[in-house]
Amino acid sequence: MTISTSDDVLLSVVRRRAPAVPVVLAFVLGIVVDANVATVGWWGWAFSATALLFAGLMWWLCDSRLLTCSLLLVVVGVGAVRHHDIWFVGEPNDIRLFAQEEPRPARVIGTIAERPQLIRELDEGSSRPWASRERSVLVIECRKLRDGDQWLDVTGGVRVDVSGLASKLRIGDEVELLGRLSLPDRPRNVGEFDFAEFLRKQGIHAVLRCRSLDAVQFLKRPDDLVTQMQQQRIAAREHCEQLLRDKLSPDTSSVALALLLGSRGRMTSHQREAFVESGTMHVLAISGLNVAILAMFVGGVCRLFNLPRGMIVISILAFVGGYAAITEAGPPVVRAALLIFLSTLGWPWDRPTHANNLLAVTALGVLWWNPTDAFNTGTQLSFLAVAVILWLAARRSLHLEAMQIEAAKDALIATVKTEAELLAVKTEAELLKELNEKLPMSKSAWQQSRLAVAFTLRETTLVSFFVWLFTSVVIARQFHLVSLVGLLANIPMIPVATVTLCLGYSMLLVGFVSPAVAGWFAVPFEWSLRLMLWIVDVAAELSCGHRYVPTPPMWWLFGAIVFLTTLFWWIRGPLLRHLGWRAFWLWTALGLALSLWPREPGPLRVSVLSVGHGLSVLIESPSGRTLLYDAGMMGNARRATDIVQQTLWHRGHSRLDGLVLSHADADHINGAAGFIRTLPIGRIFVSPQFLDWTQPEVRQVLDSAKHCRVPVRLTWQDDLLPLGDGVRCRVLHPSANEMLSPDNANSIVLLIEYAGRRFLLTGDLERDGLLRLLNSPPQQCDVLLSPHHGSLGANTTDLARWARPNWLIVSADRRANLNTLRSRFGAETKVLSTAEHGAITFEIHADGRMTCETFRGAGSQTAREER
């Protein structure tokens, strides 16, 4: 008799009895169809009813296979109905019906639905030094909206941004607010984060901005049982936050708040970037890992006190539920808590549970509550990682069981050497003694410890590798980052994070009883946090450890997921598995080769990005060389950096060949320091007048360039910047040795010529600088970038006669002055604004044909015009 441990047996066992898996897949299919196919509201009901009738017929005909397929089609229809009800169906008096894209004054009465977020900006170098560094974010459920002399009944969630710290407000408070109401911002550039869709998935349909705390009037605080429970929950969280701030150093307390409670507001941008680039950001996410470690910790403590199994289950569920409440019950925590709840249901009665079934039922519950989570990258990564971990755990358990059986069988056979020995009568104690001597477990304590450590390292490495392999393709698509070092960093990080979390949970738990005694746990907790930060910093500093990449093609991403899923769950036999892995690595190499393959010459593309009150222009030559003219926006340097990076990555570029910074104003350069770290840059071009070391933004740019070894070159009038492919890029202003006032007058002016077409980029040129340009020979151009964001003082009639453009492009955050500009430049000039049209892209073909494309057209996402 032999015991098989082949892949066929293991896969058949791993896949057994998981009826919930096809059900949740059918539910997801219904969600996807409803989200991507234009349908009416009743089609899901009609589809489900038809499938249900067909299922009844198949039941009557006793055809089990068609009956199963019919019931799954019913689930498809139910998924579509649920998504349609959540996403498309709204109340007739929803607040979004009264909001527009342009902010309007509004007075609203509502109830605070979530704990107010108090935000303090810690990073220096703000582009708006006059603005408040402290603000509050509220989420309210609207009840009334002021309309003239009367109040209208309204519903729906509103996000409220208030200048100042609203520290006295609590969840459940009824407040009256005065501010400017608008719809959430939609994307204005390719690849930009869709903030409106993000809020809509949370049930928030409008945004209200209040200038000060005086615009928020407290009305009343309910005294019902639910409100009191909410207040107790918030008080417990605030106690935990204060305990961590008091007992830990500032550097580690900010990480501890994120690690234990999910509060990242006190982390510096450097700390966040280090966790992202080291591939360990998942540690800070309050997710399944935290909840699983908490459940393991509570279960271990209960076993130390020899509690019965039922009490262990109750303790685990109680602590997990309390932790979910303190951490605001975010979606990742709810997912993990639901999975633990389902997995522990059968423990008191020794009823086995199947991992795939548990995960599928959990996913079904999460998607029923919020169907839009099917498109949430965090949800996808969470379930994907858990699925891989459970699959590996199931295979490991089966292998260990098979090895134990084989070892026991061999040991028993080895004890029977002769027929005489077989006939000899031995006691049970003698047989057990011989068996224990033959089994591999009969080793010294040191040998067992060494084998246990080696086994743990091996399993941790396997888990880290396979989770990284599955999730990296999704992360590369969504976050444009491949962190190879994360594969190694997570090997020590997982046990360190486990110990750190256990110490943190102990400190918080003891802190509720005695804050003084909690200080004893703070010392080892501090040490473990510093060890964790050291691992993160070392991994992030490795220049070859991570790389930012362009957006992978959707076809390659889909193929990679299909290959991996097939390899793990469906392919049987060593030969097919070997060929499958060969095919996967070949597919990966194909994706890399295509990304490096020289592109066919295309048109010259000039894109004026929509960065609010700021400027950023991307020039792409026919062969793919890139030049960026300015990179900044007023008040939000991080967003300017993101817009530039996302545009480049979605256009398939992984580097900049050149960066031109027109002058030393924050709204033109404050985003540059951010992407100098993440994008390889050939060289930076600045004028001699740019080198004003008294301005912090200038220092940040030059320091970043020095740290990343990016050469900085001075340029001035009559210089030619390299673009190749017949593209001529000439500097018209400023001269080398003349310093004009203010800074705007020193803006670098570029004239780009290709195939008989001309672009004139003017920065913030005005006053003396504008007069110097107008005294030079006229430059009739096809496209003129309006100087100084459409300012009437810079866009004079003299400039209109000097340039005579076909298009005038205004980069600004408002639509004012457009009518005046149209009258000044005449009917022959078409005036476009990034505030109205989003990013504006011109393409010039080799034959001189030119097209204009706007990211946001009237009534459509893209509008095109050709001349």
PDB file of C-alpha atoms in Angstrom, residues 490-631:
ATOM      1  CA  ASN A 490       8.850  41.175   3.578  1.00  0.00           C
ATOM      2  CA  ILE A 491      10.713  38.074   4.763  1.00  0.00           C
ATOM      3  CA  PRO A 492      12.031  39.787   7.920  1.00  0.00           C
ATOM      4  CA  MET A 493       9.171  42.296   7.926  1.00  0.00           C
ATOM      5  CA  ILE A 494       6.407  39.730   8.475  1.00  0.00           C
ATOM      6  CA  PRO A 495       7.780  38.310  11.789  1.00  0.00           C
ATOM      7  CA  VAL A 496       8.911  41.773  12.945  1.00  0.00           C
ATOM      8  CA  ALA A 497       5.493  43.259  12.163  1.00  0.00           C
ATOM      9  CA  THR A 498       3.815  40.345  13.943  1.00  0.00           C
ATOM     10  CA  VAL A 499       5.802  40.936  17.129  1.00  0.00           C
ATOM     11  CA  THR A 500       5.299  44.696  16.829  1.00  0.00           C
ATOM     12  CA  LEU A 501       1.546  44.350  16.487  1.00  0.00           C
ATOM     13  CA  CYS A 502       1.332  41.975  19.449  1.00  0.00           C
ATOM     14  CA  LEU A 503       3.302  44.437  21.601  1.00  0.00           C
ATOM     15  CA  GLY A 504       1.104  47.294  20.376  1.00  0.00           C
ATOM     16  CA  TYR A 505      -2.103  45.427  21.132  1.00  0.00           C
ATOM     17  CA  SER A 506      -0.783  44.575  24.611  1.00  0.00           C
ATOM     18  CA  MET A 507       0.095  48.210  25.241  1.00  0.00           C
ATOM     19  CA  LEU A 508      -3.363  49.453  24.152  1.00  0.00           C
ATOM     20  CA  LEU A 509      -5.175  46.772  26.148  1.00  0.00           C
ATOM     21  CA  VAL A 510      -3.209  47.405  29.341  1.00  0.00           C
ATOM     22  CA  GLY A 511      -3.539  51.160  28.759  1.00  0.00           C
ATOM     23  CA  PHE A 512      -7.293  50.944  29.308  1.00  0.00           C
ATOM     24  CA  VAL A 513      -6.599  49.613  32.814  1.00  0.00           C
ATOM     25  CA  SER A 514      -3.394  51.431  33.787  1.00  0.00           C
ATOM     26  CA  PRO A 515      -1.567  53.877  31.487  1.00  0.00           C
ATOM     27  CA  ALA A 516       1.444  53.731  33.797  1.00  0.00           C
ATOM     28  CA  VAL A 517       1.809  49.965  33.399  1.00  0.00           C
ATOM     29  CA  ALA A 518       1.329  50.388  29.619  1.00  0.00           C
ATOM     30  CA  GLY A 519       4.624  52.266  29.638  1.00  0.00           C
ATOM     31  CA  TRP A 520       6.403  48.970  30.364  1.00  0.00           C
ATOM     32  CA  PHE A 521       5.188  47.651  27.015  1.00  0.00           C
ATOM     33  CA  ALA A 522       6.082  50.943  25.306  1.00  0.00           C
ATOM     34  CA  VAL A 523       9.834  50.285  25.566  1.00  0.00           C
ATOM     35  CA  PRO A 524       9.959  47.016  23.563  1.00  0.00           C
ATOM     36  CA  PHE A 525       7.211  48.405  21.291  1.00  0.00           C
ATOM     37  CA  GLU A 526       9.455  51.426  20.543  1.00  0.00           C
ATOM     38  CA  TRP A 527      12.401  49.155  19.768  1.00  0.00           C
ATOM     39  CA  SER A 528      10.371  46.961  17.436  1.00  0.00           C
ATOM     40  CA  LEU A 529       9.010  50.019  15.603  1.00  0.00           C
ATOM     41  CA  ARG A 530      12.536  51.344  15.103  1.00  0.00           C
ATOM     42  CA  LEU A 531      13.646  47.958  13.776  1.00  0.00           C
ATOM     43  CA  MET A 532      10.722  47.979  11.366  1.00  0.00           C
ATOM     44  CA  LEU A 533      11.570  51.512  10.182  1.00  0.00           C
ATOM     45  CA  TRP A 534      15.209  50.487   9.717  1.00  0.00           C
ATOM     46  CA  ILE A 535      14.165  47.597   7.458  1.00  0.00           C
ATOM     47  CA  VAL A 536      11.933  49.946   5.467  1.00  0.00           C
ATOM     48  CA  ASP A 537      14.624  52.623   5.062  1.00  0.00           C
ATOM     49  CA  VAL A 538      17.303  50.145   3.990  1.00  0.00           C
ATOM     50  CA  ALA A 539      14.983  48.562   1.419  1.00  0.00           C
ATOM     51  CA  ALA A 540      13.779  51.909   0.067  1.00  0.00           C
ATOM     52  CA  GLU A 541      17.314  53.302  -0.304  1.00  0.00           C
ATOM     53  CA  LEU A 542      18.377  50.503  -2.664  1.00  0.00           C
ATOM     54  CA  SER A 543      18.382  52.206  -6.055  1.00  0.00           C
ATOM     55  CA  CYS A 544      17.841  48.918  -7.883  1.00  0.00           C
ATOM     56  CA  GLY A 545      15.188  47.696  -5.443  1.00  0.00           C
ATOM     57  CA  HIS A 546      12.201  49.386  -7.055  1.00  0.00           C
ATOM     58  CA  ARG A 547      11.266  50.992 -10.320  1.00  0.00           C
ATOM     59  CA  TYR A 548       8.393  53.144 -11.486  1.00  0.00           C
ATOM     60  CA  VAL A 549       7.017  51.824 -14.756  1.00  0.00           C
ATOM     61  CA  PRO A 550       4.561  52.993 -17.431  1.00  0.00           C
ATOM     62  CA  THR A 551       1.051  51.564 -17.485  1.00  0.00           C
ATOM     63  CA  PRO A 552       1.188  47.915 -18.685  1.00  0.00           C
ATOM     64  CA  PRO A 553      -1.221  47.091 -21.525  1.00  0.00           C
ATOM     65  CA  MET A 554      -4.558  45.700 -20.409  1.00  0.00           C
ATOM     66  CA  TRP A 555      -4.182  42.650 -22.643  1.00  0.00           C
ATOM     67  CA  TRP A 556      -0.873  41.758 -20.980  1.00  0.00           C
ATOM     68  CA  LEU A 557      -2.311  42.211 -17.479  1.00  0.00           C
ATOM     69  CA  PHE A 558      -5.321  40.024 -18.294  1.00  0.00           C
ATOM     70  CA  GLY A 559      -3.069  37.347 -19.798  1.00  0.00           C
ATOM     71  CA  ALA A 560      -0.764  37.318 -16.765  1.00  0.00           C
ATOM     72  CA  ILE A 561      -3.684  36.900 -14.344  1.00  0.00           C
ATOM     73  CA  VAL A 562      -5.131  34.087 -16.483  1.00  0.00           C
ATOM     74  CA  PHE A 563      -1.777  32.299 -16.639  1.00  0.00           C
ATOM     75  CA  LEU A 564      -1.225  32.510 -12.871  1.00  0.00           C
ATOM     76  CA  THR A 565      -4.767  31.467 -11.989  1.00  0.00           C
ATOM     77  CA  THR A 566      -4.589  28.491 -14.331  1.00  0.00           C
ATOM     78  CA  LEU A 567      -1.200  27.460 -12.981  1.00  0.00           C
ATOM     79  CA  PHE A 568      -2.315  27.541  -9.363  1.00  0.00           C
ATOM     80  CA  TRP A 569      -5.845  26.162  -9.468  1.00  0.00           C
ATOM     81  CA  TRP A 570      -6.454  24.148 -12.627  1.00  0.00           C
ATOM     82  CA  ILE A 571      -3.330  22.659 -14.262  1.00  0.00           C
ATOM     83  CA  ARG A 572      -2.576  19.108 -13.144  1.00  0.00           C
ATOM     84  CA  GLY A 573       0.571  17.064 -13.544  1.00  0.00           C
ATOM     85  CA  PRO A 574       4.252  18.048 -13.382  1.00  0.00           C
ATOM     86  CA  LEU A 575       4.730  18.253 -17.176  1.00  0.00           C
ATOM     87  CA  LEU A 576       1.802  20.608 -17.766  1.00  0.00           C
ATOM     88  CA  ARG A 577       2.810  22.676 -14.751  1.00  0.00           C
ATOM     89  CA  HIS A 578       6.375  22.936 -16.060  1.00  0.00           C
ATOM     90  CA  LEU A 579       5.125  24.032 -19.479  1.00  0.00           C
ATOM     91  CA  GLY A 580       2.706  26.470 -17.823  1.00  0.00           C
ATOM     92  CA  TRP A 581       5.492  28.215 -15.912  1.00  0.00           C
ATOM     93  CA  ARG A 582       7.538  28.403 -19.106  1.00  0.00           C
ATOM     94  CA  ALA A 583       4.581  30.039 -20.855  1.00  0.00           C
ATOM     95  CA  PHE A 584       4.113  32.547 -18.029  1.00  0.00           C
ATOM     96  CA  TRP A 585       7.746  33.679 -18.056  1.00  0.00           C
ATOM     97  CA  LEU A 586       7.600  33.866 -21.858  1.00  0.00           C
ATOM     98  CA  TRP A 587       4.507  36.066 -21.560  1.00  0.00           C
ATOM     99  CA  THR A 588       6.333  38.299 -19.068  1.00  0.00           C
ATOM    100  CA  ALA A 589       9.352  38.580 -21.357  1.00  0.00           C
ATOM    101  CA  LEU A 590       7.033  39.443 -24.247  1.00  0.00           C
ATOM    102  CA  GLY A 591       5.512  42.330 -22.269  1.00  0.00           C
ATOM    103  CA  LEU A 592       8.972  43.660 -21.371  1.00  0.00           C
ATOM    104  CA  ALA A 593      10.238  43.321 -24.950  1.00  0.00           C
ATOM    105  CA  LEU A 594       7.276  45.203 -26.393  1.00  0.00           C
ATOM    106  CA  SER A 595       7.759  48.039 -23.891  1.00  0.00           C
ATOM    107  CA  LEU A 596      11.411  48.369 -25.014  1.00  0.00           C
ATOM    108  CA  TRP A 597      10.685  47.944 -28.704  1.00  0.00           C
ATOM    109  CA  PRO A 598      11.409  51.124 -30.718  1.00  0.00           C
ATOM    110  CA  ARG A 599       8.137  52.859 -31.486  1.00  0.00           C
ATOM    111  CA  GLU A 600       7.048  53.866 -34.946  1.00  0.00           C
ATOM    112  CA  PRO A 601       7.488  57.597 -35.653  1.00  0.00           C
ATOM    113  CA  GLY A 602       4.290  59.423 -34.844  1.00  0.00           C
ATOM    114  CA  PRO A 603       3.126  63.008 -34.687  1.00  0.00           C
ATOM    115  CA  LEU A 604       4.583  65.739 -32.514  1.00  0.00           C
ATOM    116  CA  ARG A 605       2.327  65.976 -29.497  1.00  0.00           C
ATOM    117  CA  VAL A 606       2.064  69.061 -27.262  1.00  0.00           C
ATOM    118  CA  SER A 607      -0.194  68.710 -24.203  1.00  0.00           C
ATOM    119  CA  VAL A 608      -1.147  71.555 -21.883  1.00  0.00           C
ATOM    120  CA  LEU A 609      -2.020  69.709 -18.681  1.00  0.00           C
ATOM    121  CA  SER A 610      -4.813  70.874 -16.409  1.00  0.00           C
ATOM    122  CA  VAL A 611      -3.115  71.826 -13.128  1.00  0.00           C
ATOM    123  CA  GLY A 612      -5.436  74.540 -11.869  1.00  0.00           C
ATOM    124  CA  HIS A 613      -3.650  77.839 -11.282  1.00  0.00           C
ATOM    125  CA  GLY A 614      -0.292  76.576 -12.507  1.00  0.00           C
ATOM    126  CA  LEU A 615       1.403  75.333 -15.636  1.00  0.00           C
ATOM    127  CA  SER A 616       2.769  72.125 -17.102  1.00  0.00           C
ATOM    128  CA  VAL A 617       3.237  71.414 -20.815  1.00  0.00           C
ATOM    129  CA  LEU A 618       4.412  68.030 -22.113  1.00  0.00           C
ATOM    130  CA  ILE A 619       6.126  67.875 -25.514  1.00  0.00           C
ATOM    131  CA  GLU A 620       6.523  64.433 -27.136  1.00  0.00           C
ATOM    132  CA  SER A 621       8.636  64.197 -30.270  1.00  0.00           C
ATOM    133  CA  PRO A 622       7.735  61.839 -33.148  1.00  0.00           C
ATOM    134  CA  SER A 623      10.332  59.280 -31.966  1.00  0.00           C
ATOM    135  CA  GLY A 624       9.199  59.441 -28.329  1.00  0.00           C
ATOM    136  CA  ARG A 625      11.663  61.922 -26.779  1.00  0.00           C
ATOM    137  CA  THR A 626      10.008  64.008 -24.064  1.00  0.00           C
ATOM    138  CA  LEU A 627      10.422  67.567 -22.834  1.00  0.00           C
ATOM    139  CA  LEU A 628       8.409  69.063 -19.978  1.00  0.00           C
ATOM    140  CA  TYR A 629       7.870  72.798 -19.686  1.00  0.00           C
ATOM    141  CA  ASP A 630       7.129  73.703 -16.037  1.00  0.00           C
ATOM    142  CA  ALA A 631       5.535  71.502 -13.385  1.00  0.00           C
TER     143      ALA A 631
END
